[in-house]
Amino acid sequence: MSTFLQSLKILILAIILSIGVSYVYAWTGPTATAPDGNVSAPINVSATSQVKSGGLWVASLGTDGGATFGGSVKIGTSNAVCTSAISGMLRYNSTIVQYCNGSMWCALGTTCGINLVIESNTNNYNIYDAATAAGWVSGKAVTLTINSGAVVGSTSTDSPALTTGAFPAGTSVTIINNSSIIGAGGAGGTGGNAYGCIGIPVTSGLAGTSGGPALSVSSPTVINNNGSISGGGGGGGGGGAARTSAFRASTCLGGGGGGGGAGLNAGLGGSGGSQSNSYSSPSSPGTIGTLVSGGLGGSGAVGGLGSGTGGTGGNGGAPGQAGSAGNQSTSNIGNITSGGAGGNPGAAIIGNSNITWQATGDRQGPINN
């Protein structure tokens, strides 16, 4: 009897296991004769050619061999600066396809443009004039590179340091600034005069003059500013003159001259105001500015009778900054005058609406459209 029960248990267990397995796994046979019907291999590093029916998007793509395109190829836009690292790259630029020749973007199907280089300090540079002198003709691109250490300045506050000139519509103009473009510095104002001041009013200090513009752009231009573009500094105002005695001309005190504004051609310091006091320390002129800073204002005269001083001249402005106003004079009898106003800074940019900035860099002074 026990043998029968043991056999029955084994049979029942086998039936239960077969039913359970049928629920867990239902085997499906192959749908085609091998090797048909195999699952496609994933993209891998093997030497076997592979075909993908859907699209493929990657962050970057390179090939050590050739490339075949069965459909159209779209070239995208790029603001990259053309250098040897991307030589051969193509881009679509508004209306044309361009290629990078290692130093500049060139339109396909045309002779690549003119490369202009400023290697040393230069004044009043006109890109159109320089390109024409180098053989430029309509249809060519123009690229100006200002090398590190070469400063572009101006000899006059009335003229920009650098101007594009008027190129024909559609011309590709690029400026790569690796140094400084700076307008001329404004002059310091003259100190107030006090010579022979008995019966003649002493005068206030004169205002400093404005600095000149740095860059004027009248044609569509791409700019990569790796350096600085600054208007000339404004000149400092002259100090006011004073009188310290109502009865003696020897107590008339001149104001100090204003300092000159910054620029490659910096502004001159203003003259000190005249005075007739032989017992005083005379007024002094302001100093000339430098490329990186404005000049210092001069000191006013100091009286020997009574008490008082001529006003100190204002300092000239740094690149793209206004000059300081001259100081008011002092006097024990209240016969004083004011200092002159500081000059305005020159514009960093004239024609900003014509510019596409790849890099803005350091810009000092007003930016005007």
Short mmCIF file of N, CA and C in Angstrom, two decimals, residues 175-282:
data_model
loop_
_atom_site.label_atom_id
_atom_site.label_comp_id
_atom_site.label_asym_id
_atom_site.label_seq_id
_atom_site.Cartn_x
_atom_site.Cartn_y
_atom_site.Cartn_z
N ILE A 175 36.08 92.40 -38.83
CA ILE A 175 37.17 93.01 -38.06
C ILE A 175 37.51 92.09 -36.89
N ILE A 176 38.77 91.70 -36.80
CA ILE A 176 39.26 90.90 -35.67
C ILE A 176 40.25 91.78 -34.91
N ASN A 177 39.80 92.26 -33.75
CA ASN A 177 40.63 93.18 -32.97
C ASN A 177 41.29 92.45 -31.81
N ASN A 178 42.61 92.32 -31.89
CA ASN A 178 43.37 91.66 -30.83
C ASN A 178 44.16 92.68 -29.99
N SER A 179 43.84 93.96 -30.14
CA SER A 179 44.59 95.00 -29.42
C SER A 179 43.63 96.10 -28.98
N SER A 180 43.95 97.37 -29.34
CA SER A 180 43.14 98.52 -28.90
C SER A 180 42.81 99.45 -30.06
N ILE A 181 41.58 99.90 -30.07
CA ILE A 181 41.13 100.95 -30.98
C ILE A 181 40.66 102.09 -30.07
N ILE A 182 41.26 103.28 -30.20
CA ILE A 182 40.95 104.36 -29.26
C ILE A 182 40.95 105.70 -29.97
N GLY A 183 39.95 106.53 -29.65
CA GLY A 183 39.87 107.88 -30.21
C GLY A 183 40.89 108.81 -29.59
N ALA A 184 41.02 109.98 -30.20
CA ALA A 184 41.95 111.00 -29.70
C ALA A 184 41.43 111.57 -28.38
N GLY A 185 42.36 111.92 -27.49
CA GLY A 185 41.98 112.50 -26.20
C GLY A 185 41.62 113.97 -26.32
N GLY A 186 40.65 114.42 -25.52
CA GLY A 186 40.28 115.83 -25.49
C GLY A 186 41.30 116.66 -24.72
N ALA A 187 41.39 117.92 -25.06
CA ALA A 187 42.36 118.83 -24.41
C ALA A 187 41.80 119.36 -23.10
N GLY A 188 42.72 119.61 -22.17
CA GLY A 188 42.32 120.22 -20.91
C GLY A 188 41.96 121.69 -21.08
N GLY A 189 41.03 122.18 -20.27
CA GLY A 189 40.62 123.58 -20.33
C GLY A 189 41.65 124.50 -19.68
N THR A 190 41.74 125.73 -20.17
CA THR A 190 42.65 126.74 -19.59
C THR A 190 42.11 127.21 -18.25
N GLY A 191 43.03 127.43 -17.29
CA GLY A 191 42.61 127.96 -16.00
C GLY A 191 42.12 129.39 -16.13
N GLY A 192 41.28 129.80 -15.18
CA GLY A 192 40.74 131.16 -15.20
C GLY A 192 41.84 132.20 -15.11
N ASN A 193 41.67 133.30 -15.85
CA ASN A 193 42.68 134.36 -15.88
C ASN A 193 42.40 135.44 -14.83
N ALA A 194 43.49 136.02 -14.30
CA ALA A 194 43.35 137.06 -13.28
C ALA A 194 44.36 138.18 -13.47
N TYR A 195 45.02 138.23 -14.61
CA TYR A 195 46.05 139.27 -14.81
C TYR A 195 45.39 140.65 -14.91
N GLY A 196 45.93 141.63 -14.14
CA GLY A 196 45.40 142.98 -14.17
C GLY A 196 43.95 143.02 -13.74
N CYS A 197 43.64 142.31 -12.68
CA CYS A 197 42.24 142.08 -12.36
C CYS A 197 41.57 143.24 -11.61
N ILE A 198 42.30 144.28 -11.20
CA ILE A 198 41.66 145.42 -10.56
C ILE A 198 40.85 146.16 -11.63
N GLY A 199 39.55 146.19 -11.44
CA GLY A 199 38.67 146.80 -12.43
C GLY A 199 38.32 145.86 -13.55
N ILE A 200 38.95 144.69 -13.63
CA ILE A 200 38.66 143.69 -14.67
C ILE A 200 38.27 142.39 -13.95
N PRO A 201 37.10 141.86 -14.20
CA PRO A 201 36.67 140.66 -13.47
C PRO A 201 37.60 139.48 -13.74
N VAL A 202 37.88 138.73 -12.70
CA VAL A 202 38.62 137.48 -12.91
C VAL A 202 37.68 136.51 -13.63
N THR A 203 38.25 135.56 -14.34
CA THR A 203 37.43 134.67 -15.18
C THR A 203 37.38 133.24 -14.62
N SER A 204 36.33 132.57 -15.01
CA SER A 204 36.20 131.16 -14.64
C SER A 204 37.12 130.30 -15.50
N GLY A 205 37.37 129.06 -15.05
CA GLY A 205 38.12 128.13 -15.85
C GLY A 205 37.32 127.70 -17.08
N LEU A 206 38.02 127.38 -18.15
CA LEU A 206 37.35 126.94 -19.37
C LEU A 206 37.12 125.43 -19.34
N ALA A 207 36.10 124.99 -20.05
CA ALA A 207 35.76 123.57 -20.10
C ALA A 207 36.79 122.79 -20.90
N GLY A 208 37.00 121.51 -20.52
CA GLY A 208 37.81 120.63 -21.34
C GLY A 208 37.05 120.23 -22.60
N THR A 209 37.73 119.85 -23.64
CA THR A 209 37.06 119.46 -24.88
C THR A 209 36.76 117.95 -24.87
N SER A 210 35.83 117.56 -25.70
CA SER A 210 35.41 116.16 -25.75
C SER A 210 36.46 115.30 -26.45
N GLY A 211 36.50 114.00 -26.07
CA GLY A 211 37.35 113.04 -26.76
C GLY A 211 36.76 112.66 -28.11
N GLY A 212 37.54 112.02 -28.95
CA GLY A 212 37.11 111.63 -30.29
C GLY A 212 36.61 110.20 -30.34
N PRO A 213 35.88 109.83 -31.41
CA PRO A 213 35.34 108.48 -31.55
C PRO A 213 36.40 107.45 -31.90
N ALA A 214 36.14 106.20 -31.53
CA ALA A 214 37.08 105.12 -31.82
C ALA A 214 36.76 104.44 -33.15
N LEU A 215 35.52 103.98 -33.32
CA LEU A 215 35.17 103.15 -34.47
C LEU A 215 33.88 103.65 -35.10
N SER A 216 33.90 103.86 -36.42
CA SER A 216 32.71 104.24 -37.17
C SER A 216 32.44 103.17 -38.23
N VAL A 217 31.23 102.58 -38.17
CA VAL A 217 30.87 101.48 -39.06
C VAL A 217 29.68 101.89 -39.92
N SER A 218 29.89 101.98 -41.22
CA SER A 218 28.81 102.38 -42.12
C SER A 218 28.41 101.27 -43.08
N SER A 219 29.04 100.10 -42.98
CA SER A 219 28.70 98.93 -43.79
C SER A 219 28.48 97.74 -42.87
N PRO A 220 27.58 96.80 -43.23
CA PRO A 220 27.39 95.62 -42.38
C PRO A 220 28.71 94.91 -42.11
N THR A 221 29.01 94.71 -40.84
CA THR A 221 30.34 94.23 -40.43
C THR A 221 30.22 93.25 -39.27
N VAL A 222 31.00 92.19 -39.33
CA VAL A 222 31.12 91.24 -38.22
C VAL A 222 32.38 91.61 -37.43
N ILE A 223 32.24 91.73 -36.11
CA ILE A 223 33.38 92.12 -35.28
C ILE A 223 33.62 91.08 -34.20
N ASN A 224 34.87 90.66 -34.11
CA ASN A 224 35.34 89.79 -33.04
C ASN A 224 36.33 90.61 -32.22
N ASN A 225 35.84 91.20 -31.12
CA ASN A 225 36.67 92.10 -30.33
C ASN A 225 37.30 91.34 -29.17
N ASN A 226 38.57 90.98 -29.34
CA ASN A 226 39.32 90.31 -28.29
C ASN A 226 40.11 91.29 -27.44
N GLY A 227 40.04 92.58 -27.78
CA GLY A 227 40.78 93.61 -27.05
C GLY A 227 39.84 94.68 -26.53
N SER A 228 40.13 95.94 -26.84
CA SER A 228 39.32 97.05 -26.35
C SER A 228 39.01 98.04 -27.46
N ILE A 229 37.83 98.64 -27.37
CA ILE A 229 37.40 99.71 -28.27
C ILE A 229 36.93 100.84 -27.38
N SER A 230 37.62 101.99 -27.41
CA SER A 230 37.35 103.06 -26.45
C SER A 230 37.37 104.42 -27.11
N GLY A 231 36.39 105.24 -26.76
CA GLY A 231 36.45 106.63 -27.17
C GLY A 231 37.58 107.34 -26.43
N GLY A 232 38.06 108.43 -27.00
CA GLY A 232 39.09 109.22 -26.32
C GLY A 232 38.56 109.81 -25.04
N GLY A 233 39.41 109.93 -24.02
CA GLY A 233 38.99 110.53 -22.76
C GLY A 233 38.74 112.02 -22.91
N GLY A 234 37.75 112.54 -22.18
CA GLY A 234 37.48 113.97 -22.20
C GLY A 234 38.53 114.75 -21.42
N GLY A 235 38.79 115.98 -21.84
CA GLY A 235 39.76 116.82 -21.14
C GLY A 235 39.20 117.35 -19.83
N GLY A 236 40.08 117.57 -18.85
CA GLY A 236 39.65 118.14 -17.57
C GLY A 236 39.38 119.63 -17.69
N GLY A 237 38.47 120.13 -16.88
CA GLY A 237 38.16 121.56 -16.89
C GLY A 237 39.23 122.37 -16.16
N GLY A 238 39.44 123.63 -16.60
CA GLY A 238 40.39 124.52 -15.92
C GLY A 238 39.84 125.03 -14.61
N GLY A 239 40.74 125.30 -13.65
CA GLY A 239 40.32 125.84 -12.36
C GLY A 239 39.95 127.31 -12.46
N GLY A 240 39.10 127.77 -11.56
CA GLY A 240 38.67 129.17 -11.55
C GLY A 240 39.72 130.10 -10.97
N ALA A 241 39.68 131.39 -11.36
CA ALA A 241 40.59 132.42 -10.85
C ALA A 241 39.95 133.13 -9.65
N ALA A 242 40.79 133.85 -8.88
CA ALA A 242 40.29 134.55 -7.69
C ALA A 242 41.04 135.86 -7.49
N ARG A 243 40.44 136.73 -6.66
CA ARG A 243 41.12 137.94 -6.20
C ARG A 243 40.99 137.99 -4.69
N THR A 244 42.11 138.29 -4.01
CA THR A 244 42.10 138.27 -2.55
C THR A 244 42.23 139.67 -1.94
N SER A 245 42.29 140.71 -2.77
CA SER A 245 42.32 142.09 -2.28
C SER A 245 41.55 142.96 -3.25
N ALA A 246 40.76 143.87 -2.74
CA ALA A 246 39.98 144.75 -3.60
C ALA A 246 40.80 145.93 -4.11
N PHE A 247 42.05 146.08 -3.60
CA PHE A 247 42.80 147.29 -3.92
C PHE A 247 44.13 147.03 -4.62
N ARG A 248 44.64 145.83 -4.58
CA ARG A 248 45.96 145.60 -5.15
C ARG A 248 45.89 144.51 -6.22
N ALA A 249 46.41 144.84 -7.39
CA ALA A 249 46.40 143.89 -8.50
C ALA A 249 47.33 142.72 -8.23
N SER A 250 48.24 142.87 -7.27
CA SER A 250 49.19 141.81 -6.99
C SER A 250 48.58 140.64 -6.25
N THR A 251 47.29 140.69 -6.02
CA THR A 251 46.63 139.60 -5.31
C THR A 251 45.61 138.87 -6.21
N CYS A 252 45.83 138.92 -7.51
CA CYS A 252 44.94 138.23 -8.44
C CYS A 252 45.54 136.88 -8.80
N LEU A 253 44.75 135.79 -8.62
CA LEU A 253 45.26 134.42 -8.68
C LEU A 253 44.63 133.64 -9.83
N GLY A 254 45.47 133.08 -10.70
CA GLY A 254 44.97 132.29 -11.84
C GLY A 254 44.65 130.86 -11.44
N GLY A 255 43.74 130.22 -12.22
CA GLY A 255 43.38 128.82 -11.98
C GLY A 255 44.32 127.87 -12.69
N GLY A 256 44.39 126.63 -12.19
CA GLY A 256 45.22 125.62 -12.82
C GLY A 256 44.59 125.08 -14.10
N GLY A 257 45.43 124.62 -15.03
CA GLY A 257 44.94 124.05 -16.28
C GLY A 257 44.40 122.64 -16.09
N GLY A 258 43.44 122.24 -16.92
CA GLY A 258 42.88 120.89 -16.85
C GLY A 258 43.80 119.87 -17.51
N GLY A 259 43.74 118.63 -17.05
CA GLY A 259 44.54 117.56 -17.63
C GLY A 259 43.97 117.08 -18.96
N GLY A 260 44.83 116.55 -19.85
CA GLY A 260 44.39 116.05 -21.14
C GLY A 260 43.77 114.66 -21.04
N GLY A 261 42.85 114.35 -21.95
CA GLY A 261 42.19 113.04 -21.97
C GLY A 261 43.07 111.96 -22.57
N ALA A 262 42.76 110.71 -22.24
CA ALA A 262 43.54 109.56 -22.71
C ALA A 262 43.34 109.30 -24.19
N GLY A 263 44.37 108.73 -24.84
CA GLY A 263 44.30 108.35 -26.24
C GLY A 263 45.68 107.97 -26.74
N LEU A 264 45.74 107.27 -27.89
CA LEU A 264 47.05 107.06 -28.51
C LEU A 264 47.66 108.42 -28.81
N ASN A 265 46.85 109.33 -29.32
CA ASN A 265 47.19 110.74 -29.39
C ASN A 265 46.40 111.42 -28.29
N ALA A 266 47.00 111.49 -27.11
CA ALA A 266 46.31 111.98 -25.91
C ALA A 266 46.14 113.48 -25.97
N GLY A 267 45.15 113.98 -25.20
CA GLY A 267 44.90 115.42 -25.15
C GLY A 267 45.97 116.16 -24.38
N LEU A 268 46.27 117.37 -24.83
CA LEU A 268 47.23 118.22 -24.13
C LEU A 268 46.61 118.81 -22.87
N GLY A 269 47.45 119.07 -21.87
CA GLY A 269 46.97 119.74 -20.67
C GLY A 269 46.68 121.21 -20.96
N GLY A 270 45.68 121.76 -20.29
CA GLY A 270 45.35 123.17 -20.45
C GLY A 270 46.36 124.08 -19.76
N SER A 271 46.50 125.26 -20.24
CA SER A 271 47.42 126.24 -19.64
C SER A 271 46.88 126.74 -18.31
N GLY A 272 47.79 127.06 -17.40
CA GLY A 272 47.37 127.70 -16.17
C GLY A 272 46.94 129.13 -16.44
N GLY A 273 45.99 129.62 -15.67
CA GLY A 273 45.52 131.01 -15.84
C GLY A 273 46.58 132.02 -15.42
N SER A 274 46.56 133.17 -16.04
CA SER A 274 47.55 134.21 -15.72
C SER A 274 47.19 134.89 -14.40
N GLN A 275 48.19 135.46 -13.76
CA GLN A 275 48.00 136.23 -12.53
C GLN A 275 49.09 137.28 -12.44
N SER A 276 48.84 138.29 -11.60
CA SER A 276 49.82 139.38 -11.51
C SER A 276 50.48 139.45 -10.14
N ASN A 277 50.25 138.47 -9.32
CA ASN A 277 50.80 138.49 -7.97
C ASN A 277 52.24 137.98 -7.96
N SER A 278 53.18 138.88 -7.81
CA SER A 278 54.59 138.47 -7.80
C SER A 278 54.97 137.79 -6.49
N TYR A 279 54.07 137.78 -5.52
CA TYR A 279 54.37 137.17 -4.23
C TYR A 279 53.70 135.80 -4.07
N SER A 280 53.19 135.27 -5.14
CA SER A 280 52.46 134.01 -5.03
C SER A 280 53.17 132.89 -5.77
N SER A 281 52.74 131.67 -5.52
CA SER A 281 53.13 130.54 -6.35
C SER A 281 52.23 130.56 -7.57
N PRO A 282 52.77 130.62 -8.76
CA PRO A 282 51.93 130.76 -9.95
C PRO A 282 51.12 129.50 -10.22
#
